[in-house]
CSV table of C-alpha atoms in Angstrom, one decimal:
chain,number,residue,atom,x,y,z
A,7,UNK,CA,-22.4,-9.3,19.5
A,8,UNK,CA,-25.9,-7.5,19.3
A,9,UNK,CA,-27.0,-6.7,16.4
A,10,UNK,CA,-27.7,-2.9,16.7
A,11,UNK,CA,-23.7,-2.8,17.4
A,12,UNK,CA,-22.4,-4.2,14.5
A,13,UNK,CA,-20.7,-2.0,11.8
A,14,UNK,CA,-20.7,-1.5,7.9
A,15,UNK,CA,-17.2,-0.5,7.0
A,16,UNK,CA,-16.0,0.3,3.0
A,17,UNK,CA,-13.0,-0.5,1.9
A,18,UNK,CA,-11.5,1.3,-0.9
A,19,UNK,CA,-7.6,0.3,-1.6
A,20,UNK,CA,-5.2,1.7,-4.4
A,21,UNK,CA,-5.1,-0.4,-7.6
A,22,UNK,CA,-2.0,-2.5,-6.3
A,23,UNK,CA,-1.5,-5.7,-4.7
A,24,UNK,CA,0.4,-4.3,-2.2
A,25,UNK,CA,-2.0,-2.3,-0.8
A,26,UNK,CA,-5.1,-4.7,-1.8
A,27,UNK,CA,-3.9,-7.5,0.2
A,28,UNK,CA,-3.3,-5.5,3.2
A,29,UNK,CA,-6.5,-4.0,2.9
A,30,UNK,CA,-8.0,-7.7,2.8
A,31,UNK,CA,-6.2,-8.5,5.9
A,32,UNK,CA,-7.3,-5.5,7.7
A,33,UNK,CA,-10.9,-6.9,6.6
A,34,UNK,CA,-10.6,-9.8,7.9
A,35,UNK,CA,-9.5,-9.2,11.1
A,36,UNK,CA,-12.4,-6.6,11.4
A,37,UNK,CA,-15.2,-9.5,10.2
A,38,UNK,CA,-13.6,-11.8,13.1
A,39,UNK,CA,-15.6,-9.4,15.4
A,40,UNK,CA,-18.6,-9.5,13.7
A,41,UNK,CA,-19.1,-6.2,11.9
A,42,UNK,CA,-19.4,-6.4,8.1
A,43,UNK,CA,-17.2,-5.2,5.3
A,44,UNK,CA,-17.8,-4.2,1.8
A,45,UNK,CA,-14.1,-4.5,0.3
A,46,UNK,CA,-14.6,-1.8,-3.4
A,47,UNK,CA,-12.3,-2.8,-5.8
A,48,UNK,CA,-12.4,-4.0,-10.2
A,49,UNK,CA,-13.8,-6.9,-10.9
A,50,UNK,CA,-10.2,-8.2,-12.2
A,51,UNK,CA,-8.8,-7.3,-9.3
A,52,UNK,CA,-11.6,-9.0,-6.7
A,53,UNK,CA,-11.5,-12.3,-8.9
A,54,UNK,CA,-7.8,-12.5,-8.2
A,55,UNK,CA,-7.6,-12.1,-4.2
A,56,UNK,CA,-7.3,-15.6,-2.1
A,57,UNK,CA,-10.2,-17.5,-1.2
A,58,UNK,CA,-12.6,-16.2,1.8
A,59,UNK,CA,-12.5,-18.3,4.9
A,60,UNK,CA,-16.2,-19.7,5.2
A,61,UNK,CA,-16.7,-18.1,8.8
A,62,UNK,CA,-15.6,-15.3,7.2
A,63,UNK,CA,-17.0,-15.2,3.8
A,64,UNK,CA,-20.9,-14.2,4.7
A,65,UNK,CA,-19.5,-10.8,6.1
A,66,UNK,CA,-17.3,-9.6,3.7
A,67,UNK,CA,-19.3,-8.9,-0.1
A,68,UNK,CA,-17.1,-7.8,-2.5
A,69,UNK,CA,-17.7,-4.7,-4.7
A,70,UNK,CA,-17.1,-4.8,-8.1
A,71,UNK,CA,-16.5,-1.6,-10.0
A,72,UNK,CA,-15.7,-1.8,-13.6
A,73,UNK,CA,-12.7,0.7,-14.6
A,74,UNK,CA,-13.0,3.2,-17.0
A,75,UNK,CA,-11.3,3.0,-20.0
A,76,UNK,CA,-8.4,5.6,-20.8
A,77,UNK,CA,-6.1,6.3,-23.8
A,78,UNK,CA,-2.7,5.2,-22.5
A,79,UNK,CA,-4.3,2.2,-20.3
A,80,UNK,CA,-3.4,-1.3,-21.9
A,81,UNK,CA,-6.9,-3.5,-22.0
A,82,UNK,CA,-8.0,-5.2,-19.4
A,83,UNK,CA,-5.0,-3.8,-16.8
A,84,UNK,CA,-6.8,-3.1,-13.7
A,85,UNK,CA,-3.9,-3.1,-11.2
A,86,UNK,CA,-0.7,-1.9,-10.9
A,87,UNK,CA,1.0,-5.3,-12.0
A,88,UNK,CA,-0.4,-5.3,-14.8
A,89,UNK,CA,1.6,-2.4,-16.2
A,90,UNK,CA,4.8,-1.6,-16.8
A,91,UNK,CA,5.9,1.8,-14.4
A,92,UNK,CA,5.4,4.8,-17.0
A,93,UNK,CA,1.6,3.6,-17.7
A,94,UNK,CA,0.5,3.6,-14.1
A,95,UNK,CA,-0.4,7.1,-14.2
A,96,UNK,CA,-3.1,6.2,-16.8
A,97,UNK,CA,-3.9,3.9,-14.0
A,98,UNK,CA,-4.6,6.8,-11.6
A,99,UNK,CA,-6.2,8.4,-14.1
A,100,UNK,CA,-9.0,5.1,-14.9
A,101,UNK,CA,-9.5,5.1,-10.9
A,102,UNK,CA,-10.1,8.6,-10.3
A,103,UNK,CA,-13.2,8.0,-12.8
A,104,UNK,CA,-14.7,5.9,-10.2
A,105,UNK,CA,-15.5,9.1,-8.2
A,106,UNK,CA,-18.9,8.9,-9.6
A,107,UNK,CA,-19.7,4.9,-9.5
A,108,UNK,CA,-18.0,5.1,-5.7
A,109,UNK,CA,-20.6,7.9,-4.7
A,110,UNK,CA,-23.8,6.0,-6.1
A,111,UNK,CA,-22.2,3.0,-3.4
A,112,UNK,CA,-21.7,5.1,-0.8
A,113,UNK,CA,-25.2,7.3,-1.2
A,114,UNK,CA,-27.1,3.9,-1.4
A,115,UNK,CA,-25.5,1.7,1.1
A,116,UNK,CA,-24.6,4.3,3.8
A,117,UNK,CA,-21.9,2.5,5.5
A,118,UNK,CA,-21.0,3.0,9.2
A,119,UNK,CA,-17.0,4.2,8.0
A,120,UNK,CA,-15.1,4.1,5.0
A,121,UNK,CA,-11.3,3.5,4.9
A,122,UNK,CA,-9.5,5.0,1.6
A,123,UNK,CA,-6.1,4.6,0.1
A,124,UNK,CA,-3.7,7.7,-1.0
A,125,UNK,CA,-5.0,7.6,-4.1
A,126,UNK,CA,-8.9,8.7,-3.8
A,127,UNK,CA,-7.9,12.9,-3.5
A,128,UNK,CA,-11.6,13.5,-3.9
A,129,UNK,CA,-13.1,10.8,-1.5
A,130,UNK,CA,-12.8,12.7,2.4
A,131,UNK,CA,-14.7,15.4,0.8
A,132,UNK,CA,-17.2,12.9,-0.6
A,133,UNK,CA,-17.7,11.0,2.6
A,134,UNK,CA,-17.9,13.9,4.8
A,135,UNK,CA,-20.6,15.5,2.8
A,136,UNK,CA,-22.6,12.3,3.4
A,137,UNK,CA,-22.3,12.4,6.9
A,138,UNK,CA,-20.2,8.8,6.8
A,139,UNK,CA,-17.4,8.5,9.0
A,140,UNK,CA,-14.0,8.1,7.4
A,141,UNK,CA,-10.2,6.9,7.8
A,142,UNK,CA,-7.4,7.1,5.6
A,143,UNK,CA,-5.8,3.5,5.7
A,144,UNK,CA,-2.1,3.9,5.3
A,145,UNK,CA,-0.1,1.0,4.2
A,146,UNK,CA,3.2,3.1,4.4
A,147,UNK,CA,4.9,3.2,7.8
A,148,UNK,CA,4.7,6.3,10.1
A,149,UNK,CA,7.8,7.2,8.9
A,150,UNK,CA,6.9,7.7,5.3
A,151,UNK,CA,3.8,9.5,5.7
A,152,UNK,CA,6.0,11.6,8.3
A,153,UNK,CA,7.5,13.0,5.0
A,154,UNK,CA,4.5,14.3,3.3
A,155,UNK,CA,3.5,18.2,3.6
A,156,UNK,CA,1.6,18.9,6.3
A,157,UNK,CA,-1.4,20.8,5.2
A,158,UNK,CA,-0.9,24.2,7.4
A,159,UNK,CA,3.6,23.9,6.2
A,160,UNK,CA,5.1,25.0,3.2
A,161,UNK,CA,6.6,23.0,0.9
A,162,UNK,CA,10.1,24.2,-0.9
A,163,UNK,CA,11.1,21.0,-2.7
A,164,UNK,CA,10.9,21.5,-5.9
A,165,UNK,CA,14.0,19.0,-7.3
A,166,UNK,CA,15.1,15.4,-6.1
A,167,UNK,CA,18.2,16.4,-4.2
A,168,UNK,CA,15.8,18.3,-1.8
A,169,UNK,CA,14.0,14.9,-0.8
A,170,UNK,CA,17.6,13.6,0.1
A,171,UNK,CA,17.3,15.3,3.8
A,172,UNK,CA,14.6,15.5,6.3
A,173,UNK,CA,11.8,18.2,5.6
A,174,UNK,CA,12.1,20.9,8.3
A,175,UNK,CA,8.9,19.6,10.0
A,176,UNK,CA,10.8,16.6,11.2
A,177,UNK,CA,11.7,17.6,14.5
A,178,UNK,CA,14.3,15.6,15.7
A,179,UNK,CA,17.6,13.5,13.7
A,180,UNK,CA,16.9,11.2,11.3
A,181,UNK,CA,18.4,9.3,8.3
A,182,UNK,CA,14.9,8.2,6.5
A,183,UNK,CA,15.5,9.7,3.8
A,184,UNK,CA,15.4,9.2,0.0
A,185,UNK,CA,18.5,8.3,-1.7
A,186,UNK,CA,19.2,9.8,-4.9
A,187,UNK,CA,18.7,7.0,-7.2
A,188,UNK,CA,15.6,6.2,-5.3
A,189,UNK,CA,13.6,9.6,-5.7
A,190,UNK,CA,14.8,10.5,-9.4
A,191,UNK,CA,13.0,7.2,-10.4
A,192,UNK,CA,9.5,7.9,-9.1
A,193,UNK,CA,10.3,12.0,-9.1
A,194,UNK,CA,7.8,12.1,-12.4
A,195,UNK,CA,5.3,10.9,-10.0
A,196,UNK,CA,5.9,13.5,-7.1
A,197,UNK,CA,5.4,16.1,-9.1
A,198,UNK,CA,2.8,15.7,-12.6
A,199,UNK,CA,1.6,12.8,-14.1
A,200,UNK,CA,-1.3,11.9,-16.6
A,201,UNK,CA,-4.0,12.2,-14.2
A,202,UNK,CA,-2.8,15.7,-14.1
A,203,UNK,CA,-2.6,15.4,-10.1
A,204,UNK,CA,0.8,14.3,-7.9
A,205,UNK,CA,0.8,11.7,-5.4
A,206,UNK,CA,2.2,14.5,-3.5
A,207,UNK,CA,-1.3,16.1,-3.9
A,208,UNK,CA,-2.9,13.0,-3.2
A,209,UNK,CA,-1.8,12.2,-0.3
A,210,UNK,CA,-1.2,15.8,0.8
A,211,UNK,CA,-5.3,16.1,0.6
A,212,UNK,CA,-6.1,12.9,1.8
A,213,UNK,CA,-4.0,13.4,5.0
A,214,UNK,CA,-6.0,16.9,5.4
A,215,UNK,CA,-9.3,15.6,4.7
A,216,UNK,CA,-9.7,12.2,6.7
A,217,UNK,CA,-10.9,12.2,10.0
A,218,UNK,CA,-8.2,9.8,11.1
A,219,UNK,CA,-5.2,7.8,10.4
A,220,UNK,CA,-4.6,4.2,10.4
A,221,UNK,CA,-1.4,3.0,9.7
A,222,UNK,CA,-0.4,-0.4,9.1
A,223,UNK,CA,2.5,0.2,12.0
A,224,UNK,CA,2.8,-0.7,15.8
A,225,UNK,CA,3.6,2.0,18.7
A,226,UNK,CA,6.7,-0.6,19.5
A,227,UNK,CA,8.3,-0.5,16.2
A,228,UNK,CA,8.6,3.5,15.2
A,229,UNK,CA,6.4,5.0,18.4
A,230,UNK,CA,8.8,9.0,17.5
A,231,UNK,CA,6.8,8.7,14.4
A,232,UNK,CA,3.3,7.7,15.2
A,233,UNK,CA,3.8,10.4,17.8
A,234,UNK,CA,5.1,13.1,15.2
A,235,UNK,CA,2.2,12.2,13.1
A,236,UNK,CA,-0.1,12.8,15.3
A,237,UNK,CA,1.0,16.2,15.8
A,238,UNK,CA,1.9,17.6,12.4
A,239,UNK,CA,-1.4,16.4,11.1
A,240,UNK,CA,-4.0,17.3,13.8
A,241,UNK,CA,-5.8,14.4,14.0
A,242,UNK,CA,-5.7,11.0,15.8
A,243,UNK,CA,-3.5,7.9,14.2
A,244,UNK,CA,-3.7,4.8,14.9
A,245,UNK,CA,-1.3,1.7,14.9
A,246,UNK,CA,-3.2,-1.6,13.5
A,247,UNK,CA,-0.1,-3.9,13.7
A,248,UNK,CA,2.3,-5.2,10.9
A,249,UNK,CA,-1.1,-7.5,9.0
A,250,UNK,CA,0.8,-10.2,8.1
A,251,UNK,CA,-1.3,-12.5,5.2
A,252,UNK,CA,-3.3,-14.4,6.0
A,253,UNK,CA,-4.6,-16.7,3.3
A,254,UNK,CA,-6.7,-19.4,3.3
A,255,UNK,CA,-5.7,-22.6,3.2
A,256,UNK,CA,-7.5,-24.9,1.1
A,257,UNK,CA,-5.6,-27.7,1.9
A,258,UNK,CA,-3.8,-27.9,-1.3
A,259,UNK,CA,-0.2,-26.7,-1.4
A,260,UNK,CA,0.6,-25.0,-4.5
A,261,UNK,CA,3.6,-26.9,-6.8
A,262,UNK,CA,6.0,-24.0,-6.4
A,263,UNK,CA,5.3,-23.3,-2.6
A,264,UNK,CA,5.7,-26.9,-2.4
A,265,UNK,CA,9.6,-27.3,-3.3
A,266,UNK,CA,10.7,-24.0,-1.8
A,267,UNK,CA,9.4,-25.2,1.8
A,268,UNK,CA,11.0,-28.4,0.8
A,269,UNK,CA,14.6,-26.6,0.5
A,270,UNK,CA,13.7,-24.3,3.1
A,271,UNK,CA,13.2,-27.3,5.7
A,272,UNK,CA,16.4,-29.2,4.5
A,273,UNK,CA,18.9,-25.4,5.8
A,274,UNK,CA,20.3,-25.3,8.8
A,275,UNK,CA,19.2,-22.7,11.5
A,276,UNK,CA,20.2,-19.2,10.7
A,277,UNK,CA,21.7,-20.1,7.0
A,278,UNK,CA,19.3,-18.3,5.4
A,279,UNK,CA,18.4,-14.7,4.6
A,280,UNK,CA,14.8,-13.5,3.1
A,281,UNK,CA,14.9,-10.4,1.2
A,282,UNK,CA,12.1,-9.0,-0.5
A,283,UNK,CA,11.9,-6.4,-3.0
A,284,UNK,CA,7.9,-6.0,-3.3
A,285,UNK,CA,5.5,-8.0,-4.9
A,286,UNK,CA,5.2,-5.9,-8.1
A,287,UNK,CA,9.2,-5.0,-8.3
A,288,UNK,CA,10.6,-4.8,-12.2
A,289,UNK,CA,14.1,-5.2,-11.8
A,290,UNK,CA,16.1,-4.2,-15.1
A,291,UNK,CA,18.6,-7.0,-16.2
A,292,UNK,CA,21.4,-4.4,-14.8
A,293,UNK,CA,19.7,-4.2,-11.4
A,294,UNK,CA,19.6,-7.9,-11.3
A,295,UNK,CA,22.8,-8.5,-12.1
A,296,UNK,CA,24.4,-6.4,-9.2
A,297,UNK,CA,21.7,-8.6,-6.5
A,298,UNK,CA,23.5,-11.4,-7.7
A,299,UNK,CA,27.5,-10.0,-7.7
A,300,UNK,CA,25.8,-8.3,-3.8
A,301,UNK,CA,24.8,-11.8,-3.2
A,302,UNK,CA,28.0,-13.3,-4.1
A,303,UNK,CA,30.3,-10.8,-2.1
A,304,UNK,CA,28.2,-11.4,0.8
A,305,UNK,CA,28.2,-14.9,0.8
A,306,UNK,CA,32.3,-15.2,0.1
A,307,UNK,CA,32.0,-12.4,3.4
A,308,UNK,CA,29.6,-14.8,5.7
A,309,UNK,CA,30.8,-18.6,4.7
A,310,UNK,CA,34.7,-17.9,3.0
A,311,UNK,CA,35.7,-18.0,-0.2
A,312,UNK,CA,36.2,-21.8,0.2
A,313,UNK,CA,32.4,-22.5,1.1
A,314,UNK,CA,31.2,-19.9,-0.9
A,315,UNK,CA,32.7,-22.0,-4.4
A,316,UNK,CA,31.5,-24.9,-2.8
A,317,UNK,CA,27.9,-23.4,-2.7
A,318,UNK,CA,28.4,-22.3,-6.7
């Protein structure tokens, strides 16, 4: 690749593993062809990521950004995982003071384009005033971001049972949609928080300020919502594929990895069934205790009640 044609892209994710790692992915996959990356994150958060593949390593430099302290914030928590779920909006609150260190980056370095999480409300306007090309990185399906307000429609939900059926801009049948249970836990969120700005807002002015959308999706899995996307927002989206990790392997096999792909090989074909709740999922004792009688039923369901006390 020439050299005049290689790009500078910024990455900036959310404060939460599960939208860091993708992020990292995307990275990589974009420094295979050359260009280079600057991936912005805390410095707790960047010492914690896997290893850099050496062909990889010289084009990716990592941008440390120390995060402001605020009242509410445990010490030294600088990602979502860190924190229980009622202090991550003192979370959102620490990164939204990066605004200021993030412009002094983006004013000295000048990259080529910037991707940006949901969480950065203030970047698009940021970016666009510096004449820096810029992408909101989605790692939500289509079908999520489907469910945020459009900039130009109004928005009459206003309690959790209204997030329990499609918003009218949805414009054919559908049945992804919140449960009850589901919204009323994160409903604090959707509407106020410390940082004294909703997701809802977040993502409401991210979505109307980038100048596209990439979505960590594929036109084969949900193409009715990349489509709808598309439309209700006014702006090209693109599909980047599923990103599957892709860690480096140092050639030593961590102890725990170890003995589960040791079980793992010894089950037969088709005996077993992955399920996974999130990386940073909290499950109260009561919540695990119904997995477990779920688990049970299913497996007295599958194998017989026979098999299934032979299995404990």
């Amino acid at each position: 690749m020439a050299a005049d044609s290689k790009l500078h892209i910024a990455m900036f994710p959310w404060l939460a593993f599960g939208h860091i790692i993708p992020y990292l992915v995307l990275s990589k996959l974009i420094a295979q062809k050359g260009h280079k990356i600057s991936f912005i994150s805390t410095p707790r958060n960047i010492h914690r990521l896997p290893k850099l593949p050496p062909n990889l390593a010289p084009l990716i430099n990592f941008v440390k950004l120390p995060l402001p302290q605020v009242d509410g914030l445990p010490e030294d928590a600088e990602s979502t995982t860190d924190v229980p779920y009622d202090k991550v909006q003192y979370l959102k609150k620490a990164y939204d003071g990066l605004k200021d260190p993030i412009t002094v980056f983006l004013e000295t370095s000048r990259p080529d384009w910037l991707l940006y999480d949901f969480s950065p409300y203030w970047l698009p306007r940021i970016a666009t005033s510096l004449g820096i090309s810029n992408a909101f990185f989605s790692i939500l399906l289509g079908a999520a971001l489907c469910n945020a307000k459009p900039y130009s429609a109004i928005d009459d939900r206003t309690k959790p049972e209204d997030f329990t059926v499609p918003p009218k801009w949805i414009t054919f049948p559908t049945k992804v949609v919140f449960r009850l249970f589901e919204i009323s836990r994160i409903f604090d969120s959707v509407t106020a928080n410390a940082s004294e700005v909703s997701d809802s807002y977040r993502m409401e002015e991210v979505l109307r300020g980038c100048e596209m959308i990439a979505v960590r999706s594929s036109m084969e899995f949900e193409p009715e919502w990349l489509h709808l996307l598309e439309e209700i927002q006014g702006k090209p989206c693109i599909p980047v594929g599923m990103l599957p990790t892709t860690d480096y392997d140092t050639g030593e096999e961590i102890d725990t990895w170890s003995l589960i792909k040791q079980w793992l090989d010894n089950q037969g074909k088709g005996s077993v069934v992955y399920v996974a709740f999130g990386s940073e999922a909290k499950p109260s004792q009561i919540e695990i205790t119904e997995i477990a009688r779920v688990r049970v039923v299913w497996i007295t369901i599958l194998l017989g009640a026979e098999e299934a006390s032979r299995l404990g």
